[in-house]
GROMACS .gro file of C-alpha atoms in nm:
model
  338
    1UNK     CA    1  -1.595   2.093  -8.826
    2UNK     CA    2  -1.410   2.172  -8.506
    3UNK     CA    3  -1.332   2.545  -8.478
    4UNK     CA    4  -1.200   2.775  -8.206
    5UNK     CA    5  -1.535   2.957  -8.184
    6UNK     CA    6  -1.610   2.823  -7.833
    7UNK     CA    7  -1.266   2.941  -7.722
    8UNK     CA    8  -1.339   3.287  -7.857
    9UNK     CA    9  -1.648   3.293  -7.637
   10UNK     CA   10  -1.429   3.222  -7.336
   11UNK     CA   11  -1.176   3.486  -7.437
   12UNK     CA   12  -1.436   3.761  -7.472
   13UNK     CA   13  -1.651   3.673  -7.173
   14UNK     CA   14  -1.532   3.979  -6.985
   15UNK     CA   15  -1.674   4.205  -7.258
   16UNK     CA   16  -2.025   4.109  -7.153
   17UNK     CA   17  -1.962   4.156  -6.783
   18UNK     CA   18  -1.793   4.494  -6.813
   19UNK     CA   19  -2.065   4.623  -7.045
   20UNK     CA   20  -2.325   4.506  -6.792
   21UNK     CA   21  -2.133   4.660  -6.499
   22UNK     CA   22  -2.091   4.993  -6.679
   23UNK     CA   23  -2.464   5.014  -6.750
   24UNK     CA   24  -2.542   4.942  -6.384
   25UNK     CA   25  -2.287   5.203  -6.272
   26UNK     CA   26  -2.455   5.460  -6.500
   27UNK     CA   27  -2.794   5.357  -6.353
   28UNK     CA   28  -2.921   5.310  -6.707
   29UNK     CA   29  -3.189   5.059  -6.611
   30UNK     CA   30  -3.313   5.269  -6.318
   31UNK     CA   31  -3.350   5.565  -6.554
   32UNK     CA   32  -3.571   5.350  -6.778
   33UNK     CA   33  -3.797   5.222  -6.499
   34UNK     CA   34  -4.167   5.201  -6.569
   35UNK     CA   35  -4.149   5.162  -6.944
   36UNK     CA   36  -3.950   5.472  -7.032
   37UNK     CA   37  -3.770   5.474  -7.368
   38UNK     CA   38  -3.423   5.612  -7.433
   39UNK     CA   39  -3.272   5.705  -7.770
   40UNK     CA   40  -2.906   5.757  -7.846
   41UNK     CA   41  -2.962   6.133  -7.826
   42UNK     CA   42  -3.133   6.090  -7.488
   43UNK     CA   43  -2.841   5.882  -7.363
   44UNK     CA   44  -2.601   6.156  -7.471
   45UNK     CA   45  -2.793   6.414  -7.269
   46UNK     CA   46  -2.897   6.205  -6.967
   47UNK     CA   47  -2.587   5.988  -6.922
   48UNK     CA   48  -2.332   6.247  -7.033
   49UNK     CA   49  -2.194   6.024  -7.307
   50UNK     CA   50  -2.070   6.118  -7.654
   51UNK     CA   51  -2.278   5.986  -7.943
   52UNK     CA   52  -2.059   5.691  -8.038
   53UNK     CA   53  -2.028   5.541  -7.685
   54UNK     CA   54  -2.399   5.598  -7.623
   55UNK     CA   55  -2.491   5.412  -7.940
   56UNK     CA   56  -2.252   5.126  -7.870
   57UNK     CA   57  -2.366   5.084  -7.508
   58UNK     CA   58  -2.735   5.069  -7.594
   59UNK     CA   59  -2.679   4.824  -7.877
   60UNK     CA   60  -2.459   4.604  -7.658
   61UNK     CA   61  -2.712   4.600  -7.372
   62UNK     CA   62  -2.984   4.503  -7.619
   63UNK     CA   63  -2.766   4.220  -7.749
   64UNK     CA   64  -2.731   4.090  -7.392
   65UNK     CA   65  -3.106   4.084  -7.337
   66UNK     CA   66  -3.101   4.378  -7.098
   67UNK     CA   67  -3.278   4.623  -7.332
   68UNK     CA   68  -3.533   4.578  -7.609
   69UNK     CA   69  -3.582   4.795  -7.915
   70UNK     CA   70  -3.881   5.032  -7.916
   71UNK     CA   71  -3.908   5.247  -8.229
   72UNK     CA   72  -3.609   5.477  -8.241
   73UNK     CA   73  -3.506   5.393  -7.888
   74UNK     CA   74  -3.469   5.122  -7.625
   75UNK     CA   75  -3.657   5.021  -7.312
   76UNK     CA   76  -3.578   4.782  -7.027
   77UNK     CA   77  -3.626   4.415  -7.094
   78UNK     CA   78  -3.848   4.232  -6.845
   79UNK     CA   79  -3.533   4.100  -6.675
   80UNK     CA   80  -3.381   4.446  -6.632
   81UNK     CA   81  -3.710   4.600  -6.518
   82UNK     CA   82  -3.753   4.339  -6.247
   83UNK     CA   83  -3.399   4.311  -6.114
   84UNK     CA   84  -3.191   4.612  -6.220
   85UNK     CA   85  -3.406   4.906  -6.111
   86UNK     CA   86  -3.287   5.055  -5.784
   87UNK     CA   87  -3.545   5.049  -5.510
   88UNK     CA   88  -3.722   4.736  -5.630
   89UNK     CA   89  -3.738   4.456  -5.372
   90UNK     CA   90  -3.517   4.214  -5.568
   91UNK     CA   91  -3.258   4.459  -5.700
   92UNK     CA   92  -2.957   4.264  -5.830
   93UNK     CA   93  -2.730   4.558  -5.903
   94UNK     CA   94  -2.548   4.512  -5.572
   95UNK     CA   95  -2.411   4.179  -5.694
   96UNK     CA   96  -2.293   4.340  -6.017
   97UNK     CA   97  -2.129   4.633  -5.839
   98UNK     CA   98  -1.962   4.409  -5.580
   99UNK     CA   99  -1.802   4.184  -5.838
  100UNK     CA  100  -1.697   4.483  -6.048
  101UNK     CA  101  -1.546   4.679  -5.759
  102UNK     CA  102  -1.401   4.404  -5.540
  103UNK     CA  103  -1.320   4.091  -5.738
  104UNK     CA  104  -1.278   4.187  -6.104
  105UNK     CA  105  -0.928   4.338  -6.082
  106UNK     CA  106  -0.797   4.074  -5.838
  107UNK     CA  107  -0.910   3.807  -6.086
  108UNK     CA  108  -0.658   3.958  -6.330
  109UNK     CA  109  -0.392   3.811  -6.099
  110UNK     CA  110  -0.542   3.462  -6.088
  111UNK     CA  111  -0.207   3.314  -6.193
  112UNK     CA  112  -0.055   3.457  -5.875
  113UNK     CA  113  -0.328   3.295  -5.665
  114UNK     CA  114  -0.270   2.962  -5.838
  115UNK     CA  115   0.104   2.977  -5.767
  116UNK     CA  116   0.084   3.105  -5.408
  117UNK     CA  117  -0.248   2.959  -5.283
  118UNK     CA  118  -0.325   3.295  -5.118
  119UNK     CA  119  -0.634   3.516  -5.153
  120UNK     CA  120  -0.610   3.833  -5.360
  121UNK     CA  121  -0.889   4.052  -5.220
  122UNK     CA  122  -0.759   4.080  -4.863
  123UNK     CA  123  -0.443   4.020  -4.659
  124UNK     CA  124  -0.440   3.715  -4.428
  125UNK     CA  125  -0.144   3.869  -4.243
  126UNK     CA  126  -0.360   4.155  -4.112
  127UNK     CA  127  -0.715   4.012  -4.117
  128UNK     CA  128  -0.862   3.694  -3.975
  129UNK     CA  129  -1.088   3.646  -4.275
  130UNK     CA  130  -1.244   3.830  -4.570
  131UNK     CA  131  -1.538   3.907  -4.339
  132UNK     CA  132  -1.319   4.086  -4.082
  133UNK     CA  133  -1.325   4.446  -4.199
  134UNK     CA  134  -1.386   4.789  -4.056
  135UNK     CA  135  -1.480   4.934  -4.395
  136UNK     CA  136  -1.857   4.998  -4.382
  137UNK     CA  137  -1.875   5.058  -4.758
  138UNK     CA  138  -1.727   4.716  -4.831
  139UNK     CA  139  -1.965   4.555  -4.582
  140UNK     CA  140  -2.263   4.730  -4.737
  141UNK     CA  141  -2.151   4.627  -5.084
  142UNK     CA  142  -2.085   4.265  -4.989
  143UNK     CA  143  -2.405   4.203  -4.795
  144UNK     CA  144  -2.611   4.391  -5.052
  145UNK     CA  145  -2.470   4.158  -5.315
  146UNK     CA  146  -2.535   3.849  -5.105
  147UNK     CA  147  -2.890   3.961  -5.022
  148UNK     CA  148  -2.994   3.995  -5.384
  149UNK     CA  149  -2.852   3.653  -5.468
  150UNK     CA  150  -2.979   3.477  -5.158
  151UNK     CA  151  -3.343   3.580  -5.183
  152UNK     CA  152  -3.409   3.375  -5.495
  153UNK     CA  153  -3.197   3.086  -5.375
  154UNK     CA  154  -3.409   3.079  -5.058
  155UNK     CA  155  -3.726   3.070  -5.271
  156UNK     CA  156  -3.594   2.767  -5.460
  157UNK     CA  157  -3.490   2.600  -5.136
  158UNK     CA  158  -3.837   2.644  -4.986
  159UNK     CA  159  -4.001   2.501  -5.298
  160UNK     CA  160  -3.778   2.193  -5.330
  161UNK     CA  161  -3.651   2.100  -4.984
  162UNK     CA  162  -3.871   1.940  -4.718
  163UNK     CA  163  -3.783   2.094  -4.383
  164UNK     CA  164  -3.961   1.808  -4.213
  165UNK     CA  165  -4.214   2.025  -4.036
  166UNK     CA  166  -3.937   2.228  -3.877
  167UNK     CA  167  -4.062   2.527  -3.683
  168UNK     CA  168  -3.738   2.688  -3.563
  169UNK     CA  169  -3.448   2.739  -3.805
  170UNK     CA  170  -3.091   2.841  -3.726
  171UNK     CA  171  -2.914   3.008  -4.018
  172UNK     CA  172  -2.542   2.965  -3.949
  173UNK     CA  173  -2.348   3.252  -4.103
  174UNK     CA  174  -2.685   3.395  -4.204
  175UNK     CA  175  -2.540   3.726  -4.317
  176UNK     CA  176  -2.798   3.980  -4.426
  177UNK     CA  177  -3.089   3.758  -4.324
  178UNK     CA  178  -3.217   3.693  -4.675
  179UNK     CA  179  -3.278   3.321  -4.620
  180UNK     CA  180  -3.479   3.351  -4.298
  181UNK     CA  181  -3.676   3.645  -4.438
  182UNK     CA  182  -3.776   3.462  -4.753
  183UNK     CA  183  -3.833   3.127  -4.581
  184UNK     CA  184  -4.053   3.286  -4.315
  185UNK     CA  185  -4.252   3.465  -4.584
  186UNK     CA  186  -4.316   3.135  -4.758
  187UNK     CA  187  -4.357   2.914  -4.448
  188UNK     CA  188  -4.598   3.080  -4.202
  189UNK     CA  189  -4.524   2.840  -3.915
  190UNK     CA  190  -4.147   2.897  -3.930
  191UNK     CA  191  -3.940   3.122  -3.706
  192UNK     CA  192  -3.566   3.168  -3.737
  193UNK     CA  193  -3.240   3.292  -3.587
  194UNK     CA  194  -2.950   3.447  -3.777
  195UNK     CA  195  -2.618   3.344  -3.618
  196UNK     CA  196  -2.331   3.562  -3.740
  197UNK     CA  197  -2.070   3.817  -3.634
  198UNK     CA  198  -2.206   4.111  -3.430
  199UNK     CA  199  -2.165   4.374  -3.702
  200UNK     CA  200  -2.330   4.142  -3.956
  201UNK     CA  201  -2.622   4.076  -3.722
  202UNK     CA  202  -2.685   4.451  -3.716
  203UNK     CA  203  -2.727   4.444  -4.094
  204UNK     CA  204  -2.956   4.141  -4.072
  205UNK     CA  205  -3.166   4.302  -3.797
  206UNK     CA  206  -3.223   4.606  -4.020
  207UNK     CA  207  -3.339   4.389  -4.310
  208UNK     CA  208  -3.565   4.187  -4.080
  209UNK     CA  209  -3.723   4.504  -3.943
  210UNK     CA  210  -3.785   4.640  -4.294
  211UNK     CA  211  -3.947   4.309  -4.386
  212UNK     CA  212  -4.181   4.337  -4.088
  213UNK     CA  213  -4.066   4.003  -3.946
  214UNK     CA  214  -3.910   4.112  -3.619
  215UNK     CA  215  -4.153   3.895  -3.424
  216UNK     CA  216  -4.038   3.579  -3.604
  217UNK     CA  217  -3.669   3.632  -3.682
  218UNK     CA  218  -3.405   3.696  -3.417
  219UNK     CA  219  -3.030   3.749  -3.435
  220UNK     CA  220  -2.765   3.576  -3.224
  221UNK     CA  221  -2.425   3.749  -3.242
  222UNK     CA  222  -2.133   3.509  -3.230
  223UNK     CA  223  -1.848   3.348  -3.421
  224UNK     CA  224  -1.898   2.994  -3.549
  225UNK     CA  225  -1.522   2.958  -3.598
  226UNK     CA  226  -1.444   2.976  -3.224
  227UNK     CA  227  -1.547   2.614  -3.165
  228UNK     CA  228  -1.784   2.704  -2.881
  229UNK     CA  229  -2.080   2.533  -3.046
  230UNK     CA  230  -2.400   2.648  -3.216
  231UNK     CA  231  -2.705   2.797  -3.042
  232UNK     CA  232  -2.951   2.529  -2.929
  233UNK     CA  233  -3.329   2.534  -2.948
  234UNK     CA  234  -3.372   2.483  -3.322
  235UNK     CA  235  -3.496   2.184  -3.522
  236UNK     CA  236  -3.337   2.285  -3.855
  237UNK     CA  237  -2.978   2.405  -3.899
  238UNK     CA  238  -2.905   2.572  -4.233
  239UNK     CA  239  -2.563   2.622  -4.390
  240UNK     CA  240  -2.628   2.821  -4.705
  241UNK     CA  241  -2.342   2.934  -4.929
  242UNK     CA  242  -2.117   2.910  -4.621
  243UNK     CA  243  -1.924   2.584  -4.622
  244UNK     CA  244  -1.750   2.660  -4.952
  245UNK     CA  245  -1.558   2.930  -4.761
  246UNK     CA  246  -1.372   2.681  -4.542
  247UNK     CA  247  -1.156   2.369  -4.546
  248UNK     CA  248  -1.270   2.013  -4.482
  249UNK     CA  249  -1.169   2.008  -4.114
  250UNK     CA  250  -1.363   2.326  -4.038
  251UNK     CA  251  -1.669   2.198  -4.222
  252UNK     CA  252  -1.661   1.864  -4.043
  253UNK     CA  253  -1.640   2.044  -3.709
  254UNK     CA  254  -1.935   2.267  -3.797
  255UNK     CA  255  -2.147   1.970  -3.902
  256UNK     CA  256  -2.062   1.791  -3.579
  257UNK     CA  257  -2.168   2.100  -3.386
  258UNK     CA  258  -2.493   2.106  -3.584
  259UNK     CA  259  -2.557   1.745  -3.484
  260UNK     CA  260  -2.493   1.826  -3.119
  261UNK     CA  261  -2.721   2.131  -3.127
  262UNK     CA  262  -3.018   1.956  -3.291
  263UNK     CA  263  -3.286   1.749  -3.116
  264UNK     CA  264  -3.380   1.403  -3.233
  265UNK     CA  265  -3.531   1.413  -3.584
  266UNK     CA  266  -3.378   1.755  -3.640
  267UNK     CA  267  -3.239   1.832  -3.985
  268UNK     CA  268  -2.929   1.991  -4.128
  269UNK     CA  269  -2.953   2.153  -4.471
  270UNK     CA  270  -2.643   2.238  -4.677
  271UNK     CA  271  -2.735   2.463  -4.971
  272UNK     CA  272  -2.449   2.516  -5.219
  273UNK     CA  273  -2.328   2.516  -5.577
  274UNK     CA  274  -2.248   2.146  -5.574
  275UNK     CA  275  -1.980   1.987  -5.789
  276UNK     CA  276  -2.061   1.656  -5.950
  277UNK     CA  277  -1.891   1.346  -5.811
  278UNK     CA  278  -1.618   1.327  -6.077
  279UNK     CA  279  -1.537   1.700  -6.041
  280UNK     CA  280  -1.599   1.798  -6.403
  281UNK     CA  281  -1.866   2.061  -6.340
  282UNK     CA  282  -2.112   2.213  -6.355
  283UNK     CA  283  -1.929   2.533  -6.454
  284UNK     CA  284  -2.104   2.755  -6.196
  285UNK     CA  285  -1.979   2.533  -5.913
  286UNK     CA  286  -1.631   2.479  -6.053
  287UNK     CA  287  -1.578   2.848  -6.126
  288UNK     CA  288  -1.709   2.946  -5.783
  289UNK     CA  289  -1.431   2.722  -5.655
  290UNK     CA  290  -1.183   2.935  -5.848
  291UNK     CA  291  -1.337   3.243  -5.689
  292UNK     CA  292  -1.274   3.087  -5.350
  293UNK     CA  293  -0.906   3.080  -5.446
  294UNK     CA  294  -0.927   3.456  -5.502
  295UNK     CA  295  -1.130   3.534  -5.189
  296UNK     CA  296  -1.046   3.277  -4.918
  297UNK     CA  297  -0.752   3.101  -4.754
  298UNK     CA  298  -0.884   2.747  -4.778
  299UNK     CA  299  -1.229   2.752  -4.938
  300UNK     CA  300  -1.337   2.542  -5.235
  301UNK     CA  301  -1.655   2.402  -5.380
  302UNK     CA  302  -1.736   2.045  -5.284
  303UNK     CA  303  -1.950   1.768  -5.428
  304UNK     CA  304  -2.267   1.638  -5.269
  305UNK     CA  305  -2.082   1.309  -5.215
  306UNK     CA  306  -1.824   1.487  -5.000
  307UNK     CA  307  -2.091   1.662  -4.793
  308UNK     CA  308  -2.279   1.334  -4.752
  309UNK     CA  309  -1.965   1.163  -4.621
  310UNK     CA  310  -1.907   1.440  -4.368
  311UNK     CA  311  -2.270   1.424  -4.256
  312UNK     CA  312  -2.242   1.052  -4.195
  313UNK     CA  313  -1.923   1.105  -3.996
  314UNK     CA  314  -2.105   1.361  -3.781
  315UNK     CA  315  -2.383   1.108  -3.712
  316UNK     CA  316  -2.657   1.212  -3.954
  317UNK     CA  317  -2.862   0.952  -4.143
  318UNK     CA  318  -3.127   0.951  -4.419
  319UNK     CA  319  -2.897   1.170  -4.627
  320UNK     CA  320  -3.030   1.293  -4.960
  321UNK     CA  321  -2.946   1.549  -5.227
  322UNK     CA  322  -3.213   1.768  -5.383
  323UNK     CA  323  -3.123   1.955  -5.701
  324UNK     CA  324  -3.272   2.286  -5.811
  325UNK     CA  325  -3.181   2.593  -6.015
  326UNK     CA  326  -3.106   2.919  -5.831
  327UNK     CA  327  -2.854   3.206  -5.845
  328UNK     CA  328  -2.652   3.098  -5.543
  329UNK     CA  329  -2.699   2.721  -5.529
  330UNK     CA  330  -2.788   2.426  -5.750
  331UNK     CA  331  -2.898   2.195  -5.475
  332UNK     CA  332  -2.906   2.100  -5.110
  333UNK     CA  333  -2.775   1.806  -4.910
  334UNK     CA  334  -2.999   1.711  -4.616
  335UNK     CA  335  -2.931   1.489  -4.317
  336UNK     CA  336  -3.146   1.387  -4.020
  337UNK     CA  337  -3.043   1.325  -3.659
  338UNK     CA  338  -3.206   1.001  -3.542
   0.00000   0.00000   0.00000
């Protein structure tokens, strides 16, 4: 029998997110690191919560798979212990905090974005893009969020995509440096360059230094939107979670510049949440497209067929799509310069 139960799941989706975000804000999972157990009474004392909210929060987090029951109390689930404890190498709380603090309330005005076709998280009249900001806290929040997401996407990329023996990778819009760091860890013969805005390269350089990879990963400050071309001297050009920020004309120009910058047999790799050809999903890609409406002037998520067409126009051949499962991408489109 057809019922509205699936619709109720859509209606209440924000309950799960806001419960999750509140627990991260309270540093609940960090407090439980290393197998510690918390009871409702402990939560009252340690989190400063009254009994009823403490009980409800712990039960809700357990229902979401973030906590597990242990006698009279709760402990971190394996997922929370690995990714939601501050200080651990793959801490994911930055992504949670960023979405909670920057995009959640603007999403309440999604109808306005649909009617006006204007972003809601920044003002195009006073900023060139969402990345043009003098607020160091926002930058730290954004790149912290991207780093935690990108690390595991880079792992999947390295496992599923053949870089064709590439030894020098250019990460266009490489942000915090997560992709080059993880790829260089997994591919010992690879070196890389992060090409991004000067203040972003400073963030990347710090992450590279902490990873102990300063001898293999460099930064190249610049602006890929100026049309001046991409740095040469690389045999792989990577666009990861970048092209969904821009319109078709900008993306075609960037892919043409990639072709011009690459040597013969060089490769371009586009790693994204790819829509299917008939634009019916998957949900992660389609809903990321809606987020582009909230956060960008002209961004949207594209299908692998669209990327393949643009690659052919730029001159690339041997185009293929490789699918995988990762937090920030579900596949990559690869082209070769012959």
